[in-house]
JSON list of C-alpha atoms in Angstrom, two decimals:
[
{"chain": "A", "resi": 7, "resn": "UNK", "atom": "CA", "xyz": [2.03, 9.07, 22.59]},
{"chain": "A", "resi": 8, "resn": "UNK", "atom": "CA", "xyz": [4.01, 9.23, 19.28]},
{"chain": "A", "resi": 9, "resn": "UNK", "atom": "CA", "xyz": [6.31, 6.18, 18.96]},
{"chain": "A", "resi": 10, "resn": "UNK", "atom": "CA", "xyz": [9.09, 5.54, 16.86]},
{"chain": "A", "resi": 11, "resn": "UNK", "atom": "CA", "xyz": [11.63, 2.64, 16.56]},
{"chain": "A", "resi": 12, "resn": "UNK", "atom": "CA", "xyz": [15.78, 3.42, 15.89]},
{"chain": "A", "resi": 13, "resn": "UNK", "atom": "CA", "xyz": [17.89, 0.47, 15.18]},
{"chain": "A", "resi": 14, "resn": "UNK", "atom": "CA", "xyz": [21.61, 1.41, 16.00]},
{"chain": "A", "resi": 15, "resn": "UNK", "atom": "CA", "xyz": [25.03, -0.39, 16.51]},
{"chain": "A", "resi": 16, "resn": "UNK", "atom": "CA", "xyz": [24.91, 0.09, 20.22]},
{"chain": "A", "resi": 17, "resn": "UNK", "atom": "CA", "xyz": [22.70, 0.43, 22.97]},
{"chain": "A", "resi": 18, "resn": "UNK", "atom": "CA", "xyz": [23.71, 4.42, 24.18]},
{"chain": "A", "resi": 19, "resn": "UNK", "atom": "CA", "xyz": [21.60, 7.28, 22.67]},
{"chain": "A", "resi": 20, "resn": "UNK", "atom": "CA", "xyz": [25.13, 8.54, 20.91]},
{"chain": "A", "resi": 21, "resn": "UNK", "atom": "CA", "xyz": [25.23, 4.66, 19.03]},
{"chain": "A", "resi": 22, "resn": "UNK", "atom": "CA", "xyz": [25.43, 5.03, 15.28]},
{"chain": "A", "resi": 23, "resn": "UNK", "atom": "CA", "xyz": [22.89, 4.13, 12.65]},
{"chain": "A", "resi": 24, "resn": "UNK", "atom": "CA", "xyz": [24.31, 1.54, 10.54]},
{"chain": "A", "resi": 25, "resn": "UNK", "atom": "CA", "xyz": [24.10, 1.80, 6.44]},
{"chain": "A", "resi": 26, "resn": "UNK", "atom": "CA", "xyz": [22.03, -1.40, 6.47]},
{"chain": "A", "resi": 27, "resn": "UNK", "atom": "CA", "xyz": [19.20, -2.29, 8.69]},
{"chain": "A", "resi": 28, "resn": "UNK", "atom": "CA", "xyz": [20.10, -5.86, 8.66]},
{"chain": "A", "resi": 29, "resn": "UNK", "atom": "CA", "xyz": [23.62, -5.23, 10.77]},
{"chain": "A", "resi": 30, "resn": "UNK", "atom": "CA", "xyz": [21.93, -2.95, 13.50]},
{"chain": "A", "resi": 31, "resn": "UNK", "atom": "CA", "xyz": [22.37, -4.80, 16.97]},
{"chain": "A", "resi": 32, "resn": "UNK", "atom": "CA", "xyz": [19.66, -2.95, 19.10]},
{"chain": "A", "resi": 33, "resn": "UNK", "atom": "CA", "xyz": [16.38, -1.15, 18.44]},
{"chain": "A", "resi": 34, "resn": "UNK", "atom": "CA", "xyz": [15.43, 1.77, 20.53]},
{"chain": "A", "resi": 35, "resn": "UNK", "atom": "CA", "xyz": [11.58, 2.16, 20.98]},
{"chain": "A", "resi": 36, "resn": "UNK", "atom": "CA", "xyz": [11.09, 6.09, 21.35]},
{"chain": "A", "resi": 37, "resn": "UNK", "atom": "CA", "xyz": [8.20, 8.60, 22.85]},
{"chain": "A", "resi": 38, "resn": "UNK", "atom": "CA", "xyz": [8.50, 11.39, 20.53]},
{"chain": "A", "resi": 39, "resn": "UNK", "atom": "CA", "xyz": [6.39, 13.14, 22.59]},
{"chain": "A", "resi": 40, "resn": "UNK", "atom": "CA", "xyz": [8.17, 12.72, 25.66]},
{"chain": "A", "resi": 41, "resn": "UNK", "atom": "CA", "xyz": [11.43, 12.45, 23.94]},
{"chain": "A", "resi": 42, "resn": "UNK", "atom": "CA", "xyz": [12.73, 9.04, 26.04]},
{"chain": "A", "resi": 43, "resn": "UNK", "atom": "CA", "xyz": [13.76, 5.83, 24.87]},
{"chain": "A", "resi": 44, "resn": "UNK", "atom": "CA", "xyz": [10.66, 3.38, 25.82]},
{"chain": "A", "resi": 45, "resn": "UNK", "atom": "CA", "xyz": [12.47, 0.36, 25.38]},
{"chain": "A", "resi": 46, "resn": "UNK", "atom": "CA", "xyz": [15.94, -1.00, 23.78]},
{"chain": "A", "resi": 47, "resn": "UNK", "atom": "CA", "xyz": [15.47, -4.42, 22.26]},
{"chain": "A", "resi": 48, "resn": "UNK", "atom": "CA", "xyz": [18.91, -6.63, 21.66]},
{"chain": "A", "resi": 49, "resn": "UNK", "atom": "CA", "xyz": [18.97, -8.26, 18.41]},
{"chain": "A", "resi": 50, "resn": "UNK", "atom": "CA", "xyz": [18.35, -11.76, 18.00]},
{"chain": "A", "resi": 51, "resn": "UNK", "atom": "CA", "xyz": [20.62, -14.26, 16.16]},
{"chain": "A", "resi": 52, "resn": "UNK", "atom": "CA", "xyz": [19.59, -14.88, 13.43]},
{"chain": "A", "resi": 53, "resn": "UNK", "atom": "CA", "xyz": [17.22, -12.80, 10.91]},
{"chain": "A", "resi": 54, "resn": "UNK", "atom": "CA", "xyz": [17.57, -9.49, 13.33]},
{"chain": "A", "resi": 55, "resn": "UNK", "atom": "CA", "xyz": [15.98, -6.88, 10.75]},
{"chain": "A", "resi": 56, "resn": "UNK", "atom": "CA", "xyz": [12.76, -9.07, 10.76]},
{"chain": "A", "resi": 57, "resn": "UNK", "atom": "CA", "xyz": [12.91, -9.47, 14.00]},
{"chain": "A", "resi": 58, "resn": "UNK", "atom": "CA", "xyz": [13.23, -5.51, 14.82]},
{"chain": "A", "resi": 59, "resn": "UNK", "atom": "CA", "xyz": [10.48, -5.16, 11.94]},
{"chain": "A", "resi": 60, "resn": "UNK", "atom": "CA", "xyz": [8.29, -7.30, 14.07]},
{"chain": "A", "resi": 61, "resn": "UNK", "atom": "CA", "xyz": [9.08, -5.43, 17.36]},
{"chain": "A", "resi": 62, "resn": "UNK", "atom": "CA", "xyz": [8.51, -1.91, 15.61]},
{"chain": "A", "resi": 63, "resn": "UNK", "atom": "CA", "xyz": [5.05, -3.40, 14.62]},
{"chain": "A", "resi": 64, "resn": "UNK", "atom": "CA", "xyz": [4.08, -4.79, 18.16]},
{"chain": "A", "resi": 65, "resn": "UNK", "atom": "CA", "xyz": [4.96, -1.78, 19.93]},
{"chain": "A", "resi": 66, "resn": "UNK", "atom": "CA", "xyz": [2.53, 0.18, 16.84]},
{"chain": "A", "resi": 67, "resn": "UNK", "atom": "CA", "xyz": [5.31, 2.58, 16.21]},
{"chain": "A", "resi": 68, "resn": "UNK", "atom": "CA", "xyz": [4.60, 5.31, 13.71]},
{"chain": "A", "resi": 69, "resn": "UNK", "atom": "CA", "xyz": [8.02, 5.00, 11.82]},
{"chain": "A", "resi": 70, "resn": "UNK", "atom": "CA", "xyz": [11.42, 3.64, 11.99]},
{"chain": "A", "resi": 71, "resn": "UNK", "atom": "CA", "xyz": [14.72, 5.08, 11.47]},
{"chain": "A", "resi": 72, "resn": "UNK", "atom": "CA", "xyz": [17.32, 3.18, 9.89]},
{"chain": "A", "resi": 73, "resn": "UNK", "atom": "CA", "xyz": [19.41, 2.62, 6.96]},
{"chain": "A", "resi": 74, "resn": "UNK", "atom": "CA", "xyz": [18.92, 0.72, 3.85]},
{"chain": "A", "resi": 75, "resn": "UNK", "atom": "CA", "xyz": [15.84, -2.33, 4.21]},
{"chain": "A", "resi": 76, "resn": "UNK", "atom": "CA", "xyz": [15.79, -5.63, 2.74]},
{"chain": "A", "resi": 77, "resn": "UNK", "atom": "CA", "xyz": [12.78, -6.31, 0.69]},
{"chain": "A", "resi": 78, "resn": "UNK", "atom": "CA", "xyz": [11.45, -8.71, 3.20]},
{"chain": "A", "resi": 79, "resn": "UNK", "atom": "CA", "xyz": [11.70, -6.68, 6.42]},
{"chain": "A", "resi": 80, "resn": "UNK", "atom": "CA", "xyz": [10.97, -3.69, 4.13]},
{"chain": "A", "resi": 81, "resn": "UNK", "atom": "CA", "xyz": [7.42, -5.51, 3.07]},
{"chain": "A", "resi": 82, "resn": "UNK", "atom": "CA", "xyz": [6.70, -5.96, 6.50]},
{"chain": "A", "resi": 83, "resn": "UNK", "atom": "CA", "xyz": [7.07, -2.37, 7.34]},
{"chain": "A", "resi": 84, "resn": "UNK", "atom": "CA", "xyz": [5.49, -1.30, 4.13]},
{"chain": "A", "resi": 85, "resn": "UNK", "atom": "CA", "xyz": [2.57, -3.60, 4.64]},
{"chain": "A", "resi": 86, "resn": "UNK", "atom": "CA", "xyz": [1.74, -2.19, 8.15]},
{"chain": "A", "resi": 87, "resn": "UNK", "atom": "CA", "xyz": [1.61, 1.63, 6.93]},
{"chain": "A", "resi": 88, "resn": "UNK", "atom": "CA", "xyz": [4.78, 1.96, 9.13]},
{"chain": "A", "resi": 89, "resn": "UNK", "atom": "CA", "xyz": [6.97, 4.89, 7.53]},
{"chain": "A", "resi": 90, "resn": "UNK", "atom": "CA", "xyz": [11.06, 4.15, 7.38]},
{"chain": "A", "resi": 91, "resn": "UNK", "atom": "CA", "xyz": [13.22, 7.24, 7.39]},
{"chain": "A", "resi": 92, "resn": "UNK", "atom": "CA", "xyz": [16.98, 7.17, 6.68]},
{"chain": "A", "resi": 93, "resn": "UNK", "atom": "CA", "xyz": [19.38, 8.10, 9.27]},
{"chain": "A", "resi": 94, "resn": "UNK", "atom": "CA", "xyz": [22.57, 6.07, 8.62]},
{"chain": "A", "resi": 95, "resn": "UNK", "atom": "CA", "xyz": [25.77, 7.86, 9.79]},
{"chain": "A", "resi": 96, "resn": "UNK", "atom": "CA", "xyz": [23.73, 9.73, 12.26]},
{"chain": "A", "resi": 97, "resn": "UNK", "atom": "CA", "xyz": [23.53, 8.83, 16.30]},
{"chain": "A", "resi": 98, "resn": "UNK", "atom": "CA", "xyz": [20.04, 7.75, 17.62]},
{"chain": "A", "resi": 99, "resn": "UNK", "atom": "CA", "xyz": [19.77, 11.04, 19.23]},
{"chain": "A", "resi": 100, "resn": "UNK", "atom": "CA", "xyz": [20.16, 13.27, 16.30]},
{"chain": "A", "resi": 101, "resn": "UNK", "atom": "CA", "xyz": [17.98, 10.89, 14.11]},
{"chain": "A", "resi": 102, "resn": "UNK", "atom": "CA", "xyz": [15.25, 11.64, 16.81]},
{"chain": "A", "resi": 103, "resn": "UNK", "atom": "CA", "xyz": [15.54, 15.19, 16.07]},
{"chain": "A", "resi": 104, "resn": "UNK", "atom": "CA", "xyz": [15.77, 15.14, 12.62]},
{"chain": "A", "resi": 105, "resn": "UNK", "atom": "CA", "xyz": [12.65, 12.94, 12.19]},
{"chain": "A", "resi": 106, "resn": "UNK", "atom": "CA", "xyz": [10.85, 15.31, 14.79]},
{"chain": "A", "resi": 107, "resn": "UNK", "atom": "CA", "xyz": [11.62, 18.47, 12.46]},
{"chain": "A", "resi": 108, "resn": "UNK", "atom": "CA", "xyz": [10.90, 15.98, 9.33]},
{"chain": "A", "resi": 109, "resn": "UNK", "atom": "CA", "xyz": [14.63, 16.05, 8.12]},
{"chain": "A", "resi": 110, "resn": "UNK", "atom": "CA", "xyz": [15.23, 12.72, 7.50]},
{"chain": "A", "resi": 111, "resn": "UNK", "atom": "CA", "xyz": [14.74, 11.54, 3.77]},
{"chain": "A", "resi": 112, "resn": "UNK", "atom": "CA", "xyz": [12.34, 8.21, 3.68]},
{"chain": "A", "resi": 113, "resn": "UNK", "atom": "CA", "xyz": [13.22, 4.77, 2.51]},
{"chain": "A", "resi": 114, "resn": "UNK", "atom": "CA", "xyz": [11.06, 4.78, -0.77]},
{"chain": "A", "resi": 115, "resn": "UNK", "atom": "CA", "xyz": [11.67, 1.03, -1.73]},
{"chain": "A", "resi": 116, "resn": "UNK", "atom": "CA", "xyz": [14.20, -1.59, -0.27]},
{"chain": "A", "resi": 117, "resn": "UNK", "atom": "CA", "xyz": [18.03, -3.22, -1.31]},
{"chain": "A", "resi": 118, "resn": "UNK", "atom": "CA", "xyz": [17.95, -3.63, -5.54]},
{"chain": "A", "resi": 119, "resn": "UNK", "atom": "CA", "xyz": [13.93, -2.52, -5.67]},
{"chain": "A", "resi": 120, "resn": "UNK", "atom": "CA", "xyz": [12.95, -0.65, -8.49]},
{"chain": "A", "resi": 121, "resn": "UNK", "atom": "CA", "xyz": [11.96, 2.36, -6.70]},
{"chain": "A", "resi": 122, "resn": "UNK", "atom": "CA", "xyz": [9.21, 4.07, -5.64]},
{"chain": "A", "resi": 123, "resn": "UNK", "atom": "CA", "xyz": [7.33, 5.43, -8.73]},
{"chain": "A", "resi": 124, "resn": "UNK", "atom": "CA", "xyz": [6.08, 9.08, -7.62]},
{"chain": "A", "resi": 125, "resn": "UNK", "atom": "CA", "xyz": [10.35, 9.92, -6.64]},
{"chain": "A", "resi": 126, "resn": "UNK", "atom": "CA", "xyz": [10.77, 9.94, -9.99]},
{"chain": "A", "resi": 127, "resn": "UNK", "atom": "CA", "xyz": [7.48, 11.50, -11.63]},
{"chain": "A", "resi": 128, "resn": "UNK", "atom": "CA", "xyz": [7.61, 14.27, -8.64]},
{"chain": "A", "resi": 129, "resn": "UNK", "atom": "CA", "xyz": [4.55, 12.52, -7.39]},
{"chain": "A", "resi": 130, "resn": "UNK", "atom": "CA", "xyz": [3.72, 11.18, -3.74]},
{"chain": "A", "resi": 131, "resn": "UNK", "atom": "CA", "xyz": [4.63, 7.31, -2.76]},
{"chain": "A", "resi": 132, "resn": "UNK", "atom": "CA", "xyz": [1.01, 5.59, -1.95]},
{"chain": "A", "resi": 133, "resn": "UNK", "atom": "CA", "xyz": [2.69, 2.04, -2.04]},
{"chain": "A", "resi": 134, "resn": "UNK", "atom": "CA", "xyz": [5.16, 2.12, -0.23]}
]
């Protein structure tokens, strides 16, 4: 089983990707395989895109799909070889099938980074 996380503004599959990962409200865990939502995870207080970084981890998803990372949450990720695709303005069920025909364009570097060095040099991103 393939799993990916999608954080969204609400908890139906036709919910909205927000622009920023830090204002999504619930995570959807997905079987890309199966194409069904897993789990939906409500976002906590207080430092939500952590927490949903921390969730995508634990549940050894593949990837996310969101929008635009913080560099902490975005380290996290990044750290645990776990891929983030952007699909901000889309709902979570079109994100799912964009990221299953690889459509979505990947977060290369978080909010203010510097960028990922092979998007510019027409080289692949190792780092990040």
């Amino acid at each position: 089983m393939m799993k990916i996380s999608v954080a969204t503004t609400g908890n139906q599959a036709d919910s909205f990707i927000p622009s920023k990962f830090s204002t999504a409200k619930y995570l959807f865990i997905v079987d890309v395989e199966g194409f069904e939502v897993t789990h939906i995870y409500e976002a906590e207080p207080l430092n939500r895109d952590l927490a949903f970084a921390q969730r995508t981890i634990e549940e050894n998803c593949e990837a996310i799909v969101c929008g635009e990372i913080r560099k902490e949450p975005f380290e996290l990720l990044a750290g645990e070889g776990i891929s983030r695709y952007n699909g901000a303005g889309k709902t979570a069920t079109e994100a799912v099938k964009l990221f299953i025909n690889d459509q979505l364009p990947m977060i290369t570097d978080d909010i203010g980074g510097s960028g990922c060095p092979g998007s510019t040099s027409g080289g692949e991103c190792h780092e990040h």
